[in-house]
Coordinates of C-alpha atoms in Angstrom, one line a residue:
Chain A
M1 CA -29.3 19.7 -51.9
T2 CA -32.4 19.8 -54.0
P3 CA -34.7 16.9 -53.7
T4 CA -35.4 15.9 -57.3
I5 CA -36.7 12.4 -57.1
K6 CA -38.1 10.6 -60.1
T7 CA -41.5 9.4 -58.8
G8 CA -41.9 6.9 -61.6
A9 CA -38.6 5.2 -60.8
L10 CA -39.5 5.2 -57.1
L11 CA -42.8 3.5 -57.6
A12 CA -41.3 1.0 -59.9
A13 CA -38.8 0.2 -57.2
A14 CA -41.7 -0.1 -54.7
L15 CA -43.3 -2.8 -56.8
L16 CA -40.1 -4.8 -56.8
L17 CA -39.9 -4.7 -53.0
S18 CA -40.7 -8.1 -51.8
A19 CA -39.6 -8.1 -48.2
C20 CA -41.9 -5.5 -46.9
A21 CA -44.3 -4.8 -49.7
S22 CA -47.9 -4.8 -48.6
T23 CA -50.9 -3.4 -50.2
Q24 CA -50.5 -0.2 -48.2
D25 CA -46.8 0.1 -48.9
R26 CA -46.3 2.9 -51.2
L27 CA -42.6 3.4 -50.4
S28 CA -43.2 6.9 -49.5
T29 CA -40.3 7.4 -47.2
A30 CA -39.0 9.9 -49.6
P31 CA -41.9 12.2 -50.2
A32 CA -41.6 13.6 -53.6
T33 CA -43.6 16.7 -53.0
S34 CA -42.3 17.8 -49.6
A35 CA -38.8 19.1 -48.9
G36 CA -37.1 16.6 -46.8
A37 CA -33.7 15.2 -46.0
L38 CA -34.0 12.8 -48.8
A39 CA -31.0 11.8 -50.9
S40 CA -31.6 11.9 -54.6
G41 CA -30.0 10.0 -57.4
P42 CA -30.7 7.2 -59.8
L43 CA -31.9 3.9 -58.3
G44 CA -30.1 1.9 -61.0
D45 CA -30.5 -1.7 -62.0
P46 CA -31.6 -3.8 -59.0
T47 CA -29.5 -6.7 -60.3
D48 CA -26.4 -4.5 -60.1
P49 CA -25.0 -5.0 -56.6
T50 CA -23.6 -1.5 -56.6
S51 CA -26.9 0.1 -57.3
V52 CA -29.2 1.9 -54.9
A53 CA -32.0 -0.3 -56.0
Y54 CA -30.0 -3.4 -55.0
F55 CA -29.2 -1.8 -51.6
N56 CA -32.9 -1.0 -51.0
Q57 CA -34.2 -4.4 -52.0
S58 CA -31.5 -7.0 -51.5
V59 CA -29.5 -5.6 -48.6
G60 CA -32.6 -4.1 -47.0
D61 CA -32.8 -0.3 -46.4
R62 CA -34.8 -0.4 -43.1
V63 CA -35.1 -1.9 -39.7
L64 CA -38.2 -2.0 -37.6
F65 CA -38.8 -1.4 -33.9
A66 CA -41.1 -2.6 -31.2
V67 CA -43.7 -0.2 -29.6
D68 CA -41.9 2.7 -27.9
Q69 CA -38.5 1.1 -28.4
H70 CA -35.4 2.2 -30.0
T71 CA -33.2 -0.8 -29.3
L72 CA -32.3 -2.9 -32.4
T73 CA -33.7 -6.4 -32.8
A74 CA -31.4 -9.2 -33.8
E75 CA -33.0 -9.1 -37.3
G76 CA -32.4 -5.3 -37.4
E77 CA -28.7 -5.8 -36.5
S78 CA -28.2 -8.3 -39.3
V79 CA -29.8 -5.9 -41.8
L80 CA -27.6 -3.1 -40.5
A81 CA -24.5 -5.4 -40.7
A82 CA -25.3 -6.0 -44.3
Q83 CA -25.8 -2.3 -44.9
A84 CA -22.4 -1.6 -43.3
N85 CA -20.8 -4.2 -45.5
W86 CA -22.4 -2.7 -48.6
L87 CA -21.3 0.8 -47.6
A88 CA -17.7 -0.5 -47.1
Q89 CA -17.8 -1.8 -50.7
N90 CA -19.4 1.3 -52.1
P91 CA -17.5 4.2 -50.6
E92 CA -18.9 6.7 -53.0
F93 CA -22.2 6.6 -51.2
D94 CA -23.2 8.5 -48.1
A95 CA -26.5 8.0 -46.2
I96 CA -29.1 9.8 -44.3
I97 CA -30.9 7.6 -41.8
E98 CA -34.6 8.5 -41.3
G99 CA -36.2 7.7 -38.0
H100 CA -40.0 7.3 -37.8
A101 CA -42.7 6.5 -35.3
D102 CA -46.2 5.2 -35.6
E103 CA -49.2 7.5 -34.9
Q104 CA -49.8 6.3 -31.4
G105 CA -48.0 9.1 -29.7
T106 CA -47.8 12.8 -29.3
R107 CA -46.1 14.7 -32.2
E108 CA -43.1 16.1 -30.4
Y109 CA -42.4 13.0 -28.4
N110 CA -42.5 11.0 -31.6
L111 CA -40.0 13.3 -33.2
A112 CA -37.6 12.6 -30.3
L113 CA -38.4 8.9 -30.5
G114 CA -37.7 8.8 -34.3
A115 CA -34.4 10.5 -33.6
R116 CA -33.5 7.8 -31.1
R117 CA -34.3 5.1 -33.6
A118 CA -32.2 6.8 -36.4
S119 CA -29.4 7.2 -33.9
S120 CA -29.5 3.5 -32.9
A121 CA -29.1 2.5 -36.5
Q122 CA -26.4 5.1 -37.0
N123 CA -24.4 4.0 -34.0
F124 CA -24.6 0.4 -35.1
L125 CA -23.3 1.2 -38.6
I126 CA -20.5 3.3 -37.1
A127 CA -19.6 0.4 -34.8
Q128 CA -19.5 -1.8 -37.9
G129 CA -16.8 0.5 -39.4
V130 CA -18.8 3.0 -41.4
A131 CA -17.2 6.5 -41.2
P132 CA -19.4 8.8 -39.1
S133 CA -18.8 11.5 -41.7
R134 CA -20.8 9.4 -44.2
L135 CA -23.9 9.2 -42.0
R136 CA -26.5 11.8 -40.9
T137 CA -29.8 11.3 -39.2
V138 CA -33.2 12.9 -39.4
S139 CA -36.4 12.2 -37.6
Y140 CA -39.8 12.5 -39.1
G141 CA -41.7 11.4 -36.0
K142 CA -45.2 10.4 -37.1
E143 CA -45.2 12.8 -40.0
R144 CA -44.5 10.3 -42.8
P145 CA -46.3 7.0 -42.2
L146 CA -45.6 4.3 -44.8
A147 CA -48.7 2.4 -44.0
V148 CA -51.9 4.3 -43.3
C149 CA -54.3 2.0 -41.5
S150 CA -54.8 2.5 -37.7
D151 CA -53.8 -0.9 -36.3
E152 CA -50.7 -2.8 -35.5
T153 CA -50.3 -4.3 -39.0
C154 CA -49.5 -0.7 -40.2
Y155 CA -47.9 0.6 -37.0
Q156 CA -45.2 -2.1 -37.1
Q157 CA -44.2 -0.9 -40.6
N158 CA -44.1 2.7 -39.5
R159 CA -41.8 2.2 -36.5
R160 CA -38.7 2.2 -38.7
A161 CA -35.3 3.6 -39.4
V162 CA -34.6 3.8 -43.2
T163 CA -31.1 4.2 -44.6
V164 CA -31.4 6.5 -47.6
L165 CA -28.4 6.5 -49.9
S166 CA -27.0 9.4 -51.8
A167 CA -24.1 9.2 -54.2
G168 CA -21.6 11.2 -52.2
A169 CA -23.7 14.2 -52.5
V170 CA -25.1 14.7 -49.0
G171 CA -22.9 17.7 -48.6
F172 CA -23.1 18.5 -44.9
Chain B
M1 CA -55.9 48.0 -38.0
R2 CA -56.3 50.3 -35.0
L3 CA -59.2 50.0 -32.7
F4 CA -60.3 52.8 -30.4
L5 CA -62.0 52.3 -27.2
I6 CA -63.9 55.1 -25.7
L7 CA -65.9 55.1 -22.5
L8 CA -69.3 56.4 -23.2
T9 CA -69.6 58.3 -20.0
L10 CA -71.6 61.1 -21.6
L11 CA -73.6 58.7 -23.7
A12 CA -74.8 57.0 -20.6
A13 CA -77.6 59.4 -20.1
L14 CA -79.2 56.9 -17.9
P15 CA -78.2 57.1 -14.2
A16 CA -74.6 56.0 -14.2
L17 CA -75.1 53.4 -11.6
A18 CA -71.9 52.2 -10.0
Q19 CA -72.9 48.6 -10.6
T20 CA -71.2 46.2 -8.3
R21 CA -70.3 42.7 -9.3
E22 CA -72.5 41.4 -6.5
G23 CA -75.6 42.0 -8.6
P24 CA -77.9 39.1 -9.6
L25 CA -76.7 39.0 -13.2
R26 CA -73.7 36.8 -12.7
I27 CA -72.4 33.5 -13.9
E28 CA -70.1 31.8 -11.5
I29 CA -68.1 29.8 -14.0
N30 CA -66.5 27.7 -11.3
R31 CA -69.8 26.4 -10.1
G32 CA -70.2 24.5 -13.3
V33 CA -73.1 26.1 -15.1
I34 CA -75.7 23.6 -16.2
E35 CA -78.4 26.0 -17.4
P36 CA -77.0 28.7 -19.8
L37 CA -78.0 32.3 -19.0
P38 CA -80.7 33.5 -21.4
F39 CA -79.9 36.8 -23.1
A40 CA -81.5 38.9 -25.8
I41 CA -79.5 40.9 -28.2
S42 CA -81.6 43.6 -30.0
P43 CA -80.5 44.0 -33.6
F44 CA -77.9 46.8 -33.4
V45 CA -79.4 50.0 -34.7
A46 CA -77.9 51.3 -38.0
E47 CA -77.4 55.0 -37.4
N48 CA -77.0 55.9 -41.0
A49 CA -77.8 54.2 -44.3
G50 CA -74.5 52.6 -45.0
A51 CA -74.3 51.0 -41.5
A52 CA -77.2 48.5 -41.9
Q53 CA -75.1 45.7 -43.3
W54 CA -72.4 46.1 -40.6
A55 CA -75.0 46.4 -37.8
D56 CA -76.6 43.2 -38.8
Q57 CA -73.3 41.3 -39.1
I58 CA -71.9 42.6 -35.8
T59 CA -75.0 41.7 -34.0
R60 CA -74.8 38.1 -35.2
V61 CA -71.1 37.7 -34.3
V62 CA -71.7 39.1 -30.8
A63 CA -74.5 36.6 -30.3
A64 CA -72.5 33.7 -31.7
D65 CA -69.5 34.5 -29.5
L66 CA -71.7 34.4 -26.4
A67 CA -73.8 31.4 -27.3
G68 CA -70.6 29.5 -28.4
T69 CA -69.3 29.5 -24.8
G70 CA -72.1 27.3 -23.7
L71 CA -72.6 29.7 -20.8
F72 CA -75.3 31.8 -22.5
R73 CA -78.4 31.0 -24.5
E74 CA -79.8 33.5 -27.1
I75 CA -83.5 34.2 -27.1
G76 CA -84.5 34.6 -30.7
G77 CA -85.8 37.8 -32.1
D78 CA -89.2 36.4 -32.9
A79 CA -90.0 36.3 -29.2
F80 CA -89.2 40.0 -28.7
I81 CA -92.0 42.2 -27.4
S82 CA -90.3 45.5 -27.9
Q83 CA -87.8 46.6 -30.5
V84 CA -84.9 48.9 -29.7
S85 CA -84.9 51.4 -32.6
D86 CA -83.2 54.2 -30.7
F87 CA -80.0 53.3 -28.8
N88 CA -80.6 56.1 -26.3
A89 CA -84.3 55.5 -25.6
P90 CA -85.2 54.1 -22.2
I91 CA -85.4 50.3 -21.9
R92 CA -88.8 48.7 -21.3
Y93 CA -87.5 46.2 -18.8
A94 CA -90.9 44.5 -18.4
D95 CA -90.9 43.6 -22.1
W96 CA -87.6 41.7 -21.7
R97 CA -88.5 40.2 -18.3
A98 CA -91.6 38.8 -20.0
I99 CA -89.5 36.7 -22.4
N100 CA -87.2 35.7 -19.6
A101 CA -84.1 37.5 -20.9
E102 CA -81.9 38.0 -18.0
A103 CA -79.4 40.1 -19.9
L104 CA -80.1 42.5 -22.8
I105 CA -77.5 43.8 -25.2
T106 CA -78.3 46.8 -27.3
G107 CA -76.1 48.5 -29.8
A108 CA -75.7 51.0 -32.6
V109 CA -73.5 51.1 -35.6
R110 CA -72.4 54.1 -37.7
L111 CA -70.5 54.1 -40.9
D112 CA -68.4 57.1 -41.9
G113 CA -66.5 56.5 -45.1
N114 CA -64.5 53.4 -44.3
R115 CA -64.8 53.7 -40.6
V116 CA -67.2 51.8 -38.5
T117 CA -68.2 52.9 -35.0
V118 CA -70.0 50.4 -32.7
K119 CA -71.7 51.3 -29.4
F120 CA -73.3 49.0 -27.0
R121 CA -74.9 48.7 -23.6
L122 CA -75.6 45.8 -21.4
Y123 CA -78.6 45.6 -19.1
D124 CA -79.4 43.5 -16.1
V125 CA -83.1 43.0 -17.0
F126 CA -84.2 41.8 -13.6
A127 CA -82.4 44.6 -11.8
D128 CA -83.9 47.2 -14.1
A129 CA -80.5 48.6 -14.6
P130 CA -77.5 48.8 -17.0
L131 CA -74.6 46.6 -16.1
G132 CA -71.6 48.8 -16.5
D133 CA -71.2 51.8 -18.8
G134 CA -71.9 52.0 -22.5
L135 CA -68.8 51.5 -24.6
Q136 CA -67.8 52.5 -28.1
F137 CA -65.3 50.9 -30.5
A138 CA -64.2 52.3 -33.8
G139 CA -62.1 51.0 -36.6
D140 CA -61.7 50.3 -40.2
T141 CA -64.5 48.2 -41.8
T142 CA -62.0 45.3 -42.3
G143 CA -61.9 45.1 -38.5
W144 CA -65.7 44.8 -38.0
R145 CA -65.4 41.3 -36.6
R146 CA -62.8 42.4 -34.0
M147 CA -65.2 45.1 -32.9
A148 CA -68.0 42.5 -32.5
H149 CA -65.6 40.3 -30.5
K150 CA -64.7 43.2 -28.3
V151 CA -68.3 43.9 -27.5
A152 CA -68.8 40.2 -26.7
D153 CA -65.7 40.1 -24.5
Q154 CA -67.1 43.0 -22.5
V155 CA -70.4 41.3 -22.0
Y156 CA -68.7 38.1 -21.0
A157 CA -66.4 39.8 -18.6
R158 CA -69.2 41.8 -16.9
I159 CA -71.4 38.8 -16.4
T160 CA -68.7 36.2 -15.5
G161 CA -66.3 38.5 -13.7
E162 CA -63.5 37.0 -15.8
G163 CA -61.6 38.2 -18.9
G164 CA -63.0 37.3 -22.3
Y165 CA -61.3 35.5 -25.1
F166 CA -63.2 36.3 -28.3
D167 CA -60.9 39.0 -29.7
S168 CA -58.0 36.6 -30.2
R169 CA -56.4 34.6 -33.0
V170 CA -55.2 31.0 -33.4
V171 CA -52.2 29.9 -35.4
F172 CA -52.5 26.3 -36.7
V173 CA -51.3 23.9 -39.3
S174 CA -53.5 23.5 -42.3
E175 CA -53.3 20.1 -43.8
T176 CA -54.1 18.7 -47.3
G177 CA -53.2 15.5 -49.1
P178 CA -53.2 11.8 -48.2
K179 CA -52.1 10.6 -44.8
D180 CA -48.8 9.3 -46.1
N181 CA -47.9 12.5 -47.9
R182 CA -49.6 15.2 -46.0
L183 CA -48.8 18.8 -47.1
K184 CA -48.7 21.3 -44.2
R185 CA -48.9 25.0 -44.1
L186 CA -49.0 27.5 -41.2
A187 CA -52.1 29.5 -41.1
I188 CA -53.7 32.0 -38.7
M189 CA -57.4 32.6 -38.1
D190 CA -59.7 34.4 -35.7
Y191 CA -60.6 32.2 -32.7
D192 CA -63.9 31.3 -34.3
G193 CA -62.4 30.1 -37.6
A194 CA -63.0 33.3 -39.5
N195 CA -60.4 35.2 -41.6
T196 CA -58.0 32.4 -42.3
Q197 CA -54.7 33.4 -43.9
F198 CA -51.8 31.2 -44.8
L199 CA -48.4 32.1 -43.4
T200 CA -46.2 29.6 -45.3
D201 CA -46.5 27.6 -48.4
A202 CA -46.7 23.8 -48.5
S203 CA -43.1 23.2 -49.7
A204 CA -41.9 21.9 -46.3
I205 CA -43.4 20.1 -43.4
V206 CA -44.3 22.5 -40.6
L207 CA -45.2 21.6 -37.1
A208 CA -46.5 22.8 -33.8
P209 CA -46.6 26.7 -34.0
R210 CA -46.5 28.7 -30.8
I211 CA -47.5 32.3 -30.7
S212 CA -45.7 35.1 -28.8
P213 CA -47.2 36.9 -25.8
T214 CA -47.8 39.9 -28.0
G215 CA -49.4 37.8 -30.7
D216 CA -47.2 39.2 -33.5
R217 CA -44.6 36.4 -33.8
V218 CA -44.8 32.7 -34.2
L219 CA -42.3 30.0 -33.4
Y220 CA -42.6 26.7 -35.4
T221 CA -40.6 23.8 -36.6
S222 CA -39.9 23.4 -40.3
Y223 CA -38.2 20.9 -42.5
E224 CA -37.3 23.5 -45.1
T225 CA -33.6 22.8 -44.7
G226 CA -34.3 19.1 -44.9
F227 CA -33.9 18.8 -41.1
P228 CA -36.3 19.9 -38.4
Q229 CA -35.3 23.3 -37.2
I230 CA -37.0 26.1 -35.3
F231 CA -38.0 29.3 -37.2
E232 CA -39.5 32.5 -36.0
L233 CA -42.1 34.2 -38.2
N234 CA -43.2 37.8 -38.0
V235 CA -46.9 37.6 -38.7
G236 CA -47.4 41.1 -40.0
A237 CA -44.4 41.2 -42.2
S238 CA -44.5 37.5 -43.2
T239 CA -40.7 37.3 -42.8
R240 CA -39.0 34.4 -41.0
R241 CA -35.7 33.5 -39.6
P242 CA -34.1 30.4 -38.3
L243 CA -33.6 30.2 -34.6
G244 CA -31.2 28.0 -32.7
V245 CA -29.8 26.2 -35.6
Q246 CA -26.8 24.3 -34.5
G247 CA -24.8 22.0 -36.8
D248 CA -25.9 18.4 -36.9
T249 CA -28.8 18.6 -34.6
M250 CA -32.5 18.8 -34.6
T251 CA -34.4 21.6 -32.8
F252 CA -38.2 21.6 -32.1
A253 CA -40.9 22.1 -29.5
P254 CA -40.2 25.8 -29.0
R255 CA -42.2 28.0 -26.7
Y256 CA -41.9 31.7 -25.7
G257 CA -41.3 32.8 -22.2
P258 CA -43.7 35.5 -20.8
D259 CA -41.1 38.2 -21.7
G260 CA -41.4 37.3 -25.4
R261 CA -37.7 37.2 -25.8
T262 CA -36.7 34.0 -24.0
V263 CA -37.4 30.8 -25.9
I264 CA -37.3 27.3 -24.5
Y265 CA -37.1 24.3 -26.9
S266 CA -35.8 20.8 -27.4
L267 CA -32.5 20.0 -29.2
T268 CA -31.6 16.5 -30.2
E269 CA -28.0 15.5 -30.5
G270 CA -26.7 11.9 -31.0
G271 CA -30.3 10.7 -30.6
N272 CA -30.7 12.3 -27.2
T273 CA -33.3 15.1 -26.7
D274 CA -32.9 17.8 -24.0
I275 CA -34.3 21.2 -23.2
Y276 CA -32.5 24.4 -23.8
R277 CA -33.1 28.1 -23.2
L278 CA -32.2 30.8 -25.7
D279 CA -32.2 34.6 -25.1
T280 CA -33.2 35.7 -28.6
A281 CA -31.9 39.2 -27.9
T282 CA -28.3 38.3 -27.0
G283 CA -28.1 34.8 -28.5
A284 CA -27.1 33.4 -25.1
R285 CA -28.0 29.8 -24.8
S286 CA -28.1 27.5 -21.8
R287 CA -28.9 23.8 -21.4
L288 CA -31.6 23.1 -18.8
T289 CA -31.7 19.3 -18.8
S290 CA -29.0 16.7 -19.4
A291 CA -30.4 13.3 -19.0
P292 CA -30.2 10.3 -21.4
S293 CA -34.0 10.3 -21.6
I294 CA -36.3 12.3 -23.8
E295 CA -37.0 15.8 -22.4
T296 CA -39.3 17.9 -24.5
A297 CA -42.5 20.0 -24.8
P298 CA -41.4 22.7 -22.3
S299 CA -43.8 25.4 -21.2
F300 CA -43.2 28.4 -18.9
S301 CA -45.3 29.3 -15.9
P302 CA -47.0 32.7 -16.5
D303 CA -44.6 34.3 -14.0
G304 CA -41.6 32.9 -15.9
A305 CA -40.2 31.2 -12.8
Q306 CA -40.9 27.6 -13.6
I307 CA -41.0 25.3 -16.6
V308 CA -43.3 22.2 -17.0
F309 CA -42.1 19.6 -19.5
E310 CA -42.4 16.0 -20.3
S311 CA -39.7 13.3 -19.8
D312 CA -39.6 9.6 -20.2
R313 CA -36.8 9.3 -17.6
S314 CA -39.1 7.0 -15.5
G315 CA -39.7 4.7 -18.5
T316 CA -42.8 6.4 -19.9
Q317 CA -43.7 10.0 -20.7
Q318 CA -44.6 11.9 -17.5
L319 CA -44.8 15.6 -16.5
Y320 CA -42.2 17.4 -14.5
I321 CA -41.7 20.9 -13.2
M322 CA -38.3 22.5 -12.8
P323 CA -37.0 26.0 -12.1
A324 CA -36.8 28.2 -15.2
T325 CA -33.0 28.1 -15.1
G326 CA -32.9 24.3 -14.8
G327 CA -32.3 22.3 -11.8
E328 CA -33.9 19.3 -10.1
P329 CA -37.3 18.5 -11.6
R330 CA -40.2 17.4 -9.6
R331 CA -42.6 14.8 -11.1
I332 CA -46.3 15.9 -11.0
S333 CA -48.1 13.2 -13.0
F334 CA -48.8 9.9 -11.2
G335 CA -52.0 8.5 -12.8
Q336 CA -52.2 5.6 -15.1
G337 CA -50.9 6.0 -18.6
R338 CA -48.6 8.4 -20.3
Y339 CA -48.7 12.2 -20.0
G340 CA -47.3 14.6 -22.6
T341 CA -47.5 18.1 -24.1
P342 CA -48.0 20.0 -20.8
V343 CA -49.1 23.6 -21.2
W344 CA -49.3 26.0 -18.2
S345 CA -52.6 27.9 -17.9
P346 CA -52.4 31.7 -18.4
R347 CA -54.0 31.9 -15.0
G348 CA -51.2 29.9 -13.5
D349 CA -53.5 27.5 -11.7
L350 CA -53.6 24.5 -14.0
I351 CA -51.5 22.4 -16.4
A352 CA -53.3 21.1 -19.5
F353 CA -51.9 17.9 -21.0
T354 CA -52.4 15.0 -23.4
K355 CA -52.9 11.6 -21.8
Q356 CA -52.5 8.3 -23.4
N357 CA -54.1 5.3 -21.6
Q358 CA -55.3 2.0 -22.8
G359 CA -55.2 2.9 -26.4
R360 CA -57.2 6.1 -26.0
F361 CA -56.1 9.7 -26.0
H362 CA -57.4 12.4 -23.6
I363 CA -57.0 16.1 -23.1
G364 CA -56.9 16.8 -19.4
V365 CA -56.0 19.3 -16.7
M366 CA -54.4 19.0 -13.3
R367 CA -53.2 21.4 -10.7
T368 CA -49.6 22.4 -10.8
D369 CA -48.8 20.0 -7.9
G370 CA -50.4 17.1 -9.9
S371 CA -53.6 17.0 -7.9
D372 CA -57.2 17.1 -9.1
E373 CA -56.5 15.5 -12.5
R374 CA -59.6 15.7 -14.7
L375 CA -59.9 14.3 -18.2
L376 CA -62.0 16.5 -20.5
T377 CA -62.1 14.5 -23.7
A378 CA -61.5 11.0 -25.0
S379 CA -61.0 9.8 -28.6
F380 CA -58.8 7.8 -30.9
L381 CA -56.3 10.6 -30.9
D382 CA -56.6 13.9 -29.1
E383 CA -53.5 15.9 -28.5
G384 CA -51.8 19.3 -28.2
P385 CA -53.9 21.5 -25.9
T386 CA -53.7 25.3 -26.1
W387 CA -55.3 27.7 -23.6
S388 CA -57.8 30.5 -24.3
P389 CA -56.5 33.8 -23.1
N390 CA -58.6 33.6 -20.0
G391 CA -57.7 30.1 -19.1
R392 CA -61.3 28.8 -19.4
V393 CA -61.3 27.0 -22.7
I394 CA -58.8 24.6 -24.3
M395 CA -58.4 24.1 -28.1
F396 CA -56.7 20.9 -29.3
T397 CA -56.2 18.5 -32.3
R398 CA -58.6 15.6 -32.8
E399 CA -57.6 13.1 -35.4
T400 CA -59.8 10.3 -36.8
A401 CA -58.5 6.8 -37.4
G402 CA -57.7 4.9 -40.5
E403 CA -56.5 5.5 -44.1
G404 CA -58.9 8.5 -44.4
G405 CA -58.1 9.8 -41.0
Q406 CA -58.1 13.6 -40.7
P407 CA -57.2 16.0 -38.0
A408 CA -59.5 18.8 -36.9
L409 CA -59.5 21.5 -34.3
F410 CA -61.8 21.2 -31.3
S411 CA -62.4 23.2 -28.2
V412 CA -63.7 22.3 -24.8
D413 CA -64.5 24.1 -21.6
I414 CA -62.2 23.2 -18.7
S415 CA -65.4 22.0 -17.0
G416 CA -65.4 19.3 -19.7
R417 CA -68.6 20.7 -21.3
N418 CA -69.2 22.4 -24.6
L419 CA -67.0 20.2 -26.8
R420 CA -67.1 21.8 -30.2
R421 CA -65.5 21.5 -33.5
V422 CA -63.8 24.8 -34.6
P423 CA -65.1 25.6 -38.0
V424 CA -62.0 25.5 -40.1
A425 CA -62.1 24.8 -43.9
G426 CA -60.1 21.6 -44.5
A427 CA -58.0 19.5 -42.1
A428 CA -56.2 21.3 -39.3
S429 CA -53.9 20.5 -36.4
D430 CA -51.6 22.0 -33.7
P431 CA -53.6 25.1 -32.7
A432 CA -51.8 27.8 -30.7
W433 CA -54.1 30.4 -29.2
S434 CA -53.0 34.0 -28.9
P435 CA -53.5 36.3 -26.0
L436 CA -56.3 38.8 -26.2
L437 CA -55.5 41.3 -28.9
P438 CA -54.7 44.9 -27.8

């Protein structure tokens, strides 16, 4: 899989993000310049319920975690339930779930913590009926913060599991 | 590059005193040196015309190595009463005593074609005697820094009674770009920041390199497949191969055993991280931990018999020691806060670690039974200690806070003194210190 993301389209999508858009939010979960486990493909029309853009913005592509935790919040579970519902209706999509941590931790521990978070989201989606073969996880630890300040307003955005769709092309 | 080491027994025309280590010229490192030992280094004599430039550079690197330890203080040349213009001429000890130089280093450099030959002698000024024999190193001009480091290692070893650490290299991660899209490359440099070379390009995130006991191979974690996996890189050949790749898993936190062939690492499966052991020669793999908690950052004892690692099985990150083949771990960290990234000292006596407590990060050391914990640093984010070859100095990553936060490499003596920024061009993290080079 070659990560060929259209940065322009991605930034446009970031501007449309209302739920978690802040001044620091550059929607950089899918770094365009580094090889990563990112799924590529057109984002589509955000008003089209079968589009990636709709999933990202209206369904919600991410869940957040408390400090050092990997258990899902009630809010997180409702987002994931909506993701599972969307995935059921759009079977041509697979997903990679990216787990992340804030910078308040050592590098390797945070990799393991990000993996736990991604796995929590994955397990919930599977329990909601998503076929395990459609889901894969990857952890970025603290390597890819979304918000770059060094206080809790940023940290809480960085402790996340993000469901990144790909149009049946994950190929693993 | 090959270096040749020749004992200058014949060159030592002066009485070859069997200098014992009980002489007055001695730094007891364990005592905690407050006052650095004053030394003079006479500009190394150029024995032929082409050698002048090399003689000058080598003299400066030897002096910088010694002064950089914080254990020695250089007396500047403008204070010198006598000049050493002939390497074999008798030393006028009184002239060096008069400027309070306790140690005197003299040297000579010769250039033959592309080959540099460096000789040096060390004198105990107040004993009116040489300290040890003269030594000679020879090698290609490209290796002139190594020859200087070898001279400094000899001086350090003779005066402290411990091995040196100057002729060594450090593998690290060179970083560029904004905090939310950092580009990372593996790089290698001399311990003092000179001679940096890149080992990978910036196309994939790379993390936490670890260098082999022979210094010629590097284990690291790369995202080049899109998922974190361990690779092994041959430094000389710049070739690399994946190691321990296994289906839908993530592997990271590798470290060599003292045999250079065993690798311990973490593998994550289904969100759970445990420690595994791989024989890279046979491919035989065994699982060393199997708990639902996070077990990572394993590090061998120098004798290969035990492994120190971190686990959050108690609820927070703490340090544990287990037999090298697995088995019941024993917790060794009991202070306040969280403990991670344990690394066993090459001397076997101490464990270095990262501690997080009350919003601050520290580099610290404790004995292998967890006693005598000492914190050496404190900052917004210090992490990832690596030991100097002689177990006296720790290098680590210090990262500053905020949007413009940048990581840099620092070193600190295990006494807690002599905190220094390692001069690396640009941002850098995750240092791994090699053994002394052969």
